[in-house]
Tab-separated table of C-alpha atoms and ligand atoms in Angstrom:
chain	number	residue	atom	x	y	z
N	908	MET	CA	-13.456	-25.165	12.590
N	909	PRO	CA	-11.761	-23.067	15.335
N	910	THR	CA	-9.390	-20.368	14.109
N	911	MET	CA	-7.089	-18.398	16.388
N	912	SER	CA	-8.130	-14.800	16.824
N	913	LEU	CA	-5.648	-12.110	15.904
N	914	PRO	CA	-3.712	-9.967	18.424
N	915	GLU	CA	-4.309	-6.231	18.790
N	916	SER	CA	-0.843	-5.178	17.720
N	917	LEU	CA	1.045	-5.349	14.445
N	918	GLU	CA	4.340	-6.548	15.935
N	919	SER	CA	2.998	-9.653	17.643
N	920	VAL	CA	1.050	-11.172	14.754
N	921	SER	CA	2.062	-14.281	12.848
N	922	GLY	CA	0.320	-16.486	10.317
N	923	LEU	CA	-1.207	-13.531	8.517
N	924	ASP	CA	-0.723	-12.220	4.977
N	925	LEU	CA	-3.028	-9.587	3.456
N	926	HIS	CA	-1.400	-9.230	0.018
N	927	MET	CA	-0.909	-12.162	-2.391
N	928	HIS	CA	-1.506	-13.015	-6.056
N	929	SER	CA	-2.794	-16.050	-7.957
N	930	THR	CA	-3.261	-17.013	-11.614
N	931	ALA	CA	-6.385	-14.822	-11.596
N	932	SER	CA	-3.808	-12.047	-12.197
N	933	ASP	CA	-0.020	-12.241	-12.463
N	934	GLY	CA	0.660	-14.911	-9.829
N	935	ALA	CA	2.001	-18.378	-10.653
N	936	LEU	CA	-0.220	-20.512	-8.400
N	937	SER	CA	-3.908	-21.231	-8.892
N	938	PRO	CA	-6.100	-19.775	-6.145
N	939	SER	CA	-6.503	-23.197	-4.504
N	940	ALA	CA	-2.772	-23.993	-4.757
N	941	LEU	CA	-2.039	-20.638	-3.106
N	942	VAL	CA	-4.400	-21.430	-0.233
N	943	ASP	CA	-2.785	-24.884	0.109
N	944	LEU	CA	0.636	-23.255	0.356
N	945	CYS	CA	-0.609	-20.735	2.932
N	946	HIS	CA	-2.021	-23.568	5.020
N	947	ALA	CA	1.210	-25.565	4.749
N	948	ARG	CA	3.184	-22.511	5.903
N	949	GLY	CA	0.940	-21.791	8.893
N	950	VAL	CA	-0.838	-18.787	7.396
N	951	THR	CA	-4.272	-18.846	9.048
N	952	HIS	CA	-5.519	-15.424	7.897
N	953	MET	CA	-5.097	-14.355	4.280
N	954	ALA	CA	-6.348	-11.957	1.620
N	955	LEU	CA	-6.214	-12.845	-2.066
N	956	THR	CA	-5.402	-9.544	-3.774
N	957	ASP	CA	-5.242	-10.137	-7.514
N	958	HIS	CA	-4.789	-7.085	-9.735
N	959	ASP	CA	-8.112	-5.488	-10.676
N	960	THR	CA	-10.156	-8.670	-10.279
N	961	LEU	CA	-11.998	-10.838	-7.780
N	962	ASN	CA	-12.144	-13.806	-10.160
N	963	GLY	CA	-9.889	-16.011	-8.012
N	964	VAL	CA	-11.963	-15.596	-4.865
N	965	PRO	CA	-14.628	-18.320	-5.364
N	966	GLU	CA	-12.018	-21.060	-5.919
N	967	ALA	CA	-9.854	-19.773	-3.050
N	968	SER	CA	-12.858	-19.650	-0.712
N	969	ILE	CA	-13.639	-23.322	-1.284
N	970	ALA	CA	-10.041	-24.326	-0.554
N	971	ALA	CA	-9.907	-22.033	2.494
N	972	ALA	CA	-13.126	-23.443	3.953
N	973	ARG	CA	-11.806	-26.983	3.496
N	974	LEU	CA	-8.540	-26.181	5.327
N	975	GLY	CA	-9.885	-23.860	8.029
N	976	VAL	CA	-8.007	-20.848	6.667
N	977	ARG	CA	-9.684	-17.410	7.047
N	978	LEU	CA	-9.867	-15.789	3.614
N	979	LEU	CA	-10.794	-12.183	2.914
N	980	PRO	CA	-12.150	-11.370	-0.556
N	981	ALA	CA	-9.897	-8.607	-1.859
N	982	THR	CA	-8.368	-7.000	-4.932
N	983	GLU	CA	-5.389	-4.737	-5.697
N	984	LEU	CA	-6.737	-1.862	-7.774
N	985	SER	CA	-4.623	0.129	-10.225
N	986	ALA	CA	-5.205	3.858	-9.877
N	987	GLN	CA	-3.557	7.129	-10.794
N	988	TRP	CA	-2.503	10.025	-8.624
N	989	ARG	CA	-0.558	13.014	-10.018
N	990	GLY	CA	0.349	11.054	-13.142
N	991	MET	CA	1.719	8.075	-11.206
N	992	THR	CA	0.314	4.565	-10.957
N	993	ILE	CA	-0.685	3.801	-7.364
N	994	HIS	CA	-2.022	0.469	-6.073
N	995	VAL	CA	-4.856	0.285	-3.559
N	996	VAL	CA	-5.810	-2.992	-1.894
N	997	GLY	CA	-9.520	-3.254	-1.222
N	998	LEU	CA	-10.204	-5.603	1.696
N	999	LEU	CA	-13.830	-6.590	1.183
N	1000	PRO	CA	-15.218	-8.561	4.150
N	1001	THR	CA	-18.702	-8.586	2.592
N	1002	GLY	CA	-17.612	-8.898	-1.045
N	1003	ALA	CA	-18.109	-6.483	-3.952
N	1004	SER	CA	-20.959	-4.043	-4.497
N	1005	ALA	CA	-22.648	-3.814	-7.919
N	1006	THR	CA	-20.647	-0.635	-8.588
N	1007	MET	CA	-17.427	-2.480	-7.778
N	1008	GLU	CA	-18.375	-5.331	-10.139
N	1009	GLU	CA	-19.075	-2.845	-12.956
N	1010	SER	CA	-15.862	-0.984	-12.237
N	1011	LEU	CA	-13.819	-4.194	-12.336
N	1012	ALA	CA	-15.305	-4.968	-15.766
N	1013	ILE	CA	-14.138	-1.522	-16.918
N	1014	GLN	CA	-10.681	-2.102	-15.384
N	1015	ALA	CA	-10.453	-5.374	-17.339
N	1016	GLU	CA	-11.303	-3.543	-20.581
N	1017	ALA	CA	-8.716	-0.872	-19.786
N	1018	ARG	CA	-6.127	-3.633	-19.372
N	1019	VAL	CA	-7.033	-5.127	-22.754
N	1020	THR	CA	-6.716	-1.773	-24.555
N	1021	ARG	CA	-3.484	-1.097	-22.688
N	1022	SER	CA	-1.986	-4.479	-23.638
N	1023	GLU	CA	-2.557	-3.676	-27.315
N	1024	GLU	CA	-0.692	-0.396	-26.866
N	1025	ILE	CA	2.145	-2.058	-24.917
N	1026	ALA	CA	2.438	-4.641	-27.721
N	1027	ARG	CA	2.725	-1.904	-30.389
N	1028	ARG	CA	5.426	-0.175	-28.399
N	1029	LEU	CA	7.439	-3.353	-27.786
N	1030	GLU	CA	7.272	-4.301	-31.448
N	1031	ALA	CA	9.219	-1.101	-32.054
N	1032	VAL	CA	12.076	-2.452	-29.901
N	1033	GLY	CA	12.210	-5.798	-31.698
N	1034	LEU	CA	9.570	-8.012	-30.094
N	1035	ASP	CA	7.530	-9.030	-33.129
N	1036	ASP	CA	4.077	-10.504	-32.527
N	1037	ALA	CA	4.293	-9.071	-29.019
N	1038	LEU	CA	0.637	-9.575	-28.083
N	1039	ALA	CA	0.604	-13.256	-29.062
N	1040	ARG	CA	3.880	-13.847	-27.227
N	1041	ALA	CA	2.601	-12.196	-24.049
N	1042	ARG	CA	-0.647	-14.160	-24.303
N	1043	LYS	CA	1.356	-17.373	-24.510
N	1044	GLN	CA	3.263	-16.406	-21.336
N	1045	ALA	CA	0.019	-15.671	-19.485
N	1046	GLY	CA	-1.262	-19.135	-20.337
N	1047	SER	CA	-4.917	-18.150	-19.871
N	1048	GLU	CA	-7.508	-15.684	-21.098
N	1049	ARG	CA	-7.115	-13.202	-18.241
N	1050	PRO	CA	-6.239	-9.598	-19.158
N	1051	LEU	CA	-2.486	-9.200	-19.646
N	1052	GLY	CA	-0.120	-7.304	-17.409
N	1053	ARG	CA	3.418	-6.031	-17.774
N	1054	PRO	CA	4.971	-9.224	-16.309
N	1055	ASP	CA	3.567	-11.197	-19.280
N	1056	PHE	CA	5.355	-8.839	-21.668
N	1057	ALA	CA	8.501	-8.993	-19.540
N	1058	ARG	CA	8.546	-12.801	-19.819
N	1059	ALA	CA	7.966	-12.556	-23.569
N	1060	LEU	CA	10.949	-10.197	-23.893
N	1061	VAL	CA	13.107	-12.673	-21.957
N	1062	GLU	CA	11.929	-15.698	-23.932
N	1063	ALA	CA	12.567	-13.917	-27.237
N	1064	GLY	CA	16.092	-13.076	-26.063
N	1065	VAL	CA	15.548	-9.304	-26.269
N	1066	VAL	CA	16.677	-8.999	-22.628
N	1067	PRO	CA	18.446	-11.470	-20.294
N	1068	ASP	CA	15.952	-11.478	-17.397
N	1069	MET	CA	12.778	-9.995	-15.907
N	1070	ALA	CA	14.674	-7.301	-14.020
N	1071	ALA	CA	16.232	-6.093	-17.273
N	1072	ALA	CA	12.852	-6.212	-19.026
N	1073	PHE	CA	11.410	-3.781	-16.474
N	1074	LYS	CA	14.550	-1.695	-16.254
N	1075	LYS	CA	14.853	-1.187	-20.005
N	1076	HIS	CA	11.336	-1.428	-21.402
N	1077	LEU	CA	8.471	-1.758	-18.908
N	1078	GLY	CA	9.343	0.080	-15.688
N	1079	ALA	CA	8.115	3.545	-14.684
N	1080	GLY	CA	8.736	6.046	-17.474
N	1081	LYS	CA	9.879	3.448	-20.033
N	1082	ARG	CA	8.309	2.845	-23.425
N	1083	GLY	CA	6.149	-0.065	-22.259
N	1084	ASP	CA	4.871	1.761	-19.164
N	1085	VAL	CA	1.581	2.682	-20.815
N	1086	LYS	CA	-0.614	5.009	-18.788
N	1087	ALA	CA	-3.781	2.969	-19.027
N	1088	HIS	CA	-6.077	5.798	-18.030
N	1089	TRP	CA	-6.488	4.070	-14.709
N	1090	PRO	CA	-9.195	5.676	-12.536
N	1091	TYR	CA	-8.264	8.326	-10.021
N	1092	LEU	CA	-7.171	7.289	-6.548
N	1093	SER	CA	-10.337	8.834	-5.096
N	1094	SER	CA	-12.564	6.736	-7.398
N	1095	VAL	CA	-11.116	3.366	-6.434
N	1096	ILE	CA	-11.292	4.282	-2.739
N	1097	GLY	CA	-14.956	5.161	-3.329
N	1098	TRP	CA	-15.733	1.720	-4.828
N	1099	ILE	CA	-14.092	0.004	-1.851
N	1100	ARG	CA	-15.960	2.045	0.748
N	1101	GLU	CA	-19.212	1.618	-1.082
N	1102	SER	CA	-18.638	-2.163	-0.954
N	1103	GLY	CA	-18.315	-1.944	2.841
N	1104	GLY	CA	-14.588	-2.578	2.620
N	1105	VAL	CA	-11.375	-0.993	3.853
N	1106	ALA	CA	-9.037	0.758	1.383
N	1107	VAL	CA	-5.365	-0.010	2.014
N	1108	LEU	CA	-2.599	1.901	0.245
N	1109	ALA	CA	-0.291	-0.822	-1.138
N	1110	HIS	CA	3.516	-0.794	-0.725
N	1111	PRO	CA	3.961	2.977	-0.077
N	1112	LEU	CA	7.758	2.623	-0.173
N	1113	ARG	CA	7.786	1.269	-3.724
N	1114	TYR	CA	6.733	4.383	-5.646
N	1115	GLY	CA	10.138	6.057	-5.539
N	1116	LEU	CA	8.785	8.997	-3.508
N	1117	THR	CA	10.632	11.301	-1.143
N	1118	ARG	CA	9.345	11.346	2.440
N	1119	ARG	CA	7.626	14.670	1.784
N	1120	LYS	CA	5.899	13.486	-1.377
N	1121	ARG	CA	4.888	10.249	0.363
N	1122	GLY	CA	3.281	12.467	3.005
N	1123	LEU	CA	1.288	14.222	0.287
N	1124	LEU	CA	0.159	10.855	-1.099
N	1125	LEU	CA	-0.912	9.759	2.403
N	1126	ASP	CA	-2.811	13.045	2.841
N	1127	ALA	CA	-4.614	12.585	-0.484
N	1128	PHE	CA	-5.330	8.938	0.309
N	1129	ALA	CA	-6.809	9.726	3.757
N	1130	GLU	CA	-8.706	12.739	2.392
N	1131	ALA	CA	-10.398	10.468	-0.184
N	1132	GLY	CA	-11.520	8.001	2.516
N	1133	GLY	CA	-8.549	5.623	2.560
N	1134	GLU	CA	-8.183	4.168	6.046
N	1135	ALA	CA	-5.154	1.852	6.085
N	1136	VAL	CA	-1.661	1.554	4.617
N	1137	GLU	CA	0.714	-1.382	4.252
N	1138	LEU	CA	3.295	-0.730	6.957
N	1139	ILE	CA	5.107	-3.855	5.784
N	1140	SER	CA	5.285	-5.114	2.196
N	1141	GLY	CA	7.677	-8.027	1.934
N	1142	PHE	CA	11.132	-7.194	3.250
N	1143	GLN	CA	12.138	-3.629	4.039
N	1144	ASN	CA	14.615	-1.545	6.001
N	1145	PRO	CA	13.599	-1.264	9.705
N	1146	ASP	CA	14.553	2.422	9.984
N	1147	VAL	CA	12.411	3.310	6.981
N	1148	THR	CA	9.560	1.236	8.438
N	1149	ARG	CA	9.701	3.109	11.761
N	1150	ASP	CA	9.590	6.408	9.909
N	1151	LEU	CA	6.617	5.211	7.838
N	1152	ALA	CA	4.837	4.151	11.053
N	1153	ARG	CA	5.205	7.731	12.309
N	1154	GLN	CA	3.689	9.111	9.103
N	1155	LEU	CA	0.699	6.753	9.470
N	1156	LEU	CA	0.195	7.512	13.184
N	1157	GLU	CA	0.156	11.253	12.467
N	1158	ARG	CA	-2.749	10.708	10.083
N	1159	GLY	CA	-4.775	8.244	12.159
N	1160	LEU	CA	-4.374	5.432	9.624
N	1161	TYR	CA	-4.468	1.689	10.321
N	1162	GLY	CA	-1.479	-0.519	9.433
N	1163	SER	CA	-1.594	-3.610	7.230
N	1164	LEU	CA	0.937	-6.353	6.408
N	1165	GLY	CA	1.545	-8.473	3.325
N	1166	SER	CA	4.205	-10.299	1.360
N	1167	ASP	CA	3.000	-9.324	-2.166
N	1168	PHE	CA	3.758	-12.961	-3.019
N	1169	HIS	CA	3.562	-13.811	-6.749
N	1170	PHE	CA	5.464	-17.075	-7.310
N	1171	PRO	CA	7.382	-19.754	-5.394
N	1172	GLY	CA	11.145	-20.003	-5.656
N	1173	GLY	CA	11.881	-16.307	-5.146
N	1174	HIS	CA	12.840	-14.587	-1.895
N	1175	LEU	CA	9.207	-14.284	-0.810
N	1176	ALA	CA	6.666	-16.843	0.317
N	1177	PRO	CA	3.146	-16.501	1.742
N	1178	GLY	CA	3.470	-15.045	5.231
N	1179	SER	CA	7.109	-14.040	4.765
N	1180	MET	CA	7.859	-10.395	5.437
N	1181	SER	CA	9.792	-8.123	7.787
N	1182	LEU	CA	8.622	-7.940	11.397
N	1183	ALA	CA	6.650	-4.817	12.244
N	1184	PRO	CA	8.343	-2.525	14.773
N	1185	ARG	CA	6.763	-1.867	18.153
N	1186	SER	CA	4.311	1.013	17.672
N	1187	ASP	CA	0.868	2.296	18.650
N	1188	LEU	CA	-0.385	1.888	15.114
N	1189	PRO	CA	-3.687	-0.024	15.116
N	1190	PRO	CA	-3.738	-3.127	12.885
N	1191	VAL	CA	-6.196	-3.068	10.021
N	1192	TRP	CA	-7.867	-6.218	11.352
N	1193	CYS	CA	-8.968	-4.160	14.396
N	1194	HIS	CA	-11.022	-1.924	12.060
N	1195	PRO	CA	-14.742	-2.277	12.960
N	1196	ARG	CA	-15.546	-3.589	9.456
N	1197	MET	CA	-12.984	-6.400	9.843
N	1198	ARG	CA	-14.391	-7.851	13.069
N	1199	ASP	CA	-15.585	-11.151	11.570
N	1200	PHE	CA	-12.211	-11.765	9.932
N	1201	ALA	CA	-10.193	-11.112	13.091
N	1202	GLY	CA	-12.425	-12.915	15.579
P	2268	AMP	P1	0.738	-4.132	-14.332
P	2268	AMP	O1	-0.278	-4.540	-13.294
P	2268	AMP	O2	0.437	-4.679	-15.678
P	2268	AMP	O3	0.999	-2.653	-14.324
P	2268	AMP	O4	2.105	-4.831	-13.905
P	2268	AMP	C1	2.669	-4.511	-12.650
P	2268	AMP	C2	3.258	-5.769	-12.027
P	2268	AMP	O5	4.532	-6.007	-12.598
P	2268	AMP	C3	3.500	-5.678	-10.557
P	2268	AMP	O6	2.352	-6.009	-9.816
P	2268	AMP	C4	4.600	-6.691	-10.340
P	2268	AMP	O7	4.025	-7.976	-10.217
P	2268	AMP	C5	5.362	-6.651	-11.636
P	2268	AMP	N1	6.604	-5.853	-11.556
P	2268	AMP	C6	6.729	-4.532	-11.417
P	2268	AMP	N2	8.013	-4.145	-11.421
P	2268	AMP	C7	8.742	-5.288	-11.574
P	2268	AMP	C8	10.139	-5.584	-11.660
P	2268	AMP	N3	11.065	-4.608	-11.612
P	2268	AMP	N4	10.507	-6.870	-11.799
P	2268	AMP	C9	9.598	-7.854	-11.869
P	2268	AMP	N5	8.264	-7.641	-11.806
P	2268	AMP	C10	7.838	-6.375	-11.646
P	2269	MN	MN1	1.825	-8.118	-9.772
P	2270	MN	MN1	1.296	-3.584	-6.442
P	2271	MN	MN1	0.579	-6.934	-5.452
């Protein structure tokens, strides 16, 4: 089936989204339902980026092939850098290496151990049977994440909504923000490169960093072999975006774009995000390893 090829600039692209979630992690739609929605919205090029897993990719690939949507196998890896949790999207045009597969199994185990610790900590603030409640919210056997606990807190009436759940109990530095001994930033970048993929620093504006500290993160990321950064993640301030573009240009990084879509009914949908500003930043789909996806 013919698919339009992508332009060579970030600002003139449409119908592309390189960051979305399905029920293989904390998204609400099954992988095939997500692909259906992308197709319905005119998204022709997509990456499924579930947290620490590629389990949704086979189902998504079948749906994508049926609809003529270009799908990149991908995952959003949890990592640590200077005591912070950092997310790295691995775009994997040729799939996962054996090392990546083993590492994802270890990530899944780390999530299980972490969910037990989160449950213990939330029981102390009044959520009894926390693990079972979070499991019920997840509605499947996948490893749990903080959103499952957030929903459990809401359903039990401990907090009024998800925002409050993160603000009071699960957000950065709160009781339920368990440092899961995620691998170092350099390790996850290594797995991605070794799989023949491109490492993309996810949502660099969402870590609460000053411009200077964000520069240090970008330096560390590039030093470890990271090659691209999300210039746009959902909706963001245009002035901040232009400044971020400068920081990426200075370091010779590629730019990527994604909605970070998780569920319908919110302010985001597949393919919905701020427009990229005019810049000389090369799009990640122009990376030599992404040629088949872009063409
Ligand atoms: P985890 O992967 O278990 O560390 O959970 C992180 C996920 O929680 C993110 O990928 C988001 O989907 C979600 N999340 C983080 N902060 C918030 C928030 N303030 N409100 C709602 N969801 C959030
Ligand atoms: Mn998420
Ligand atoms: Mn993320
Ligand atoms: Mn995400």
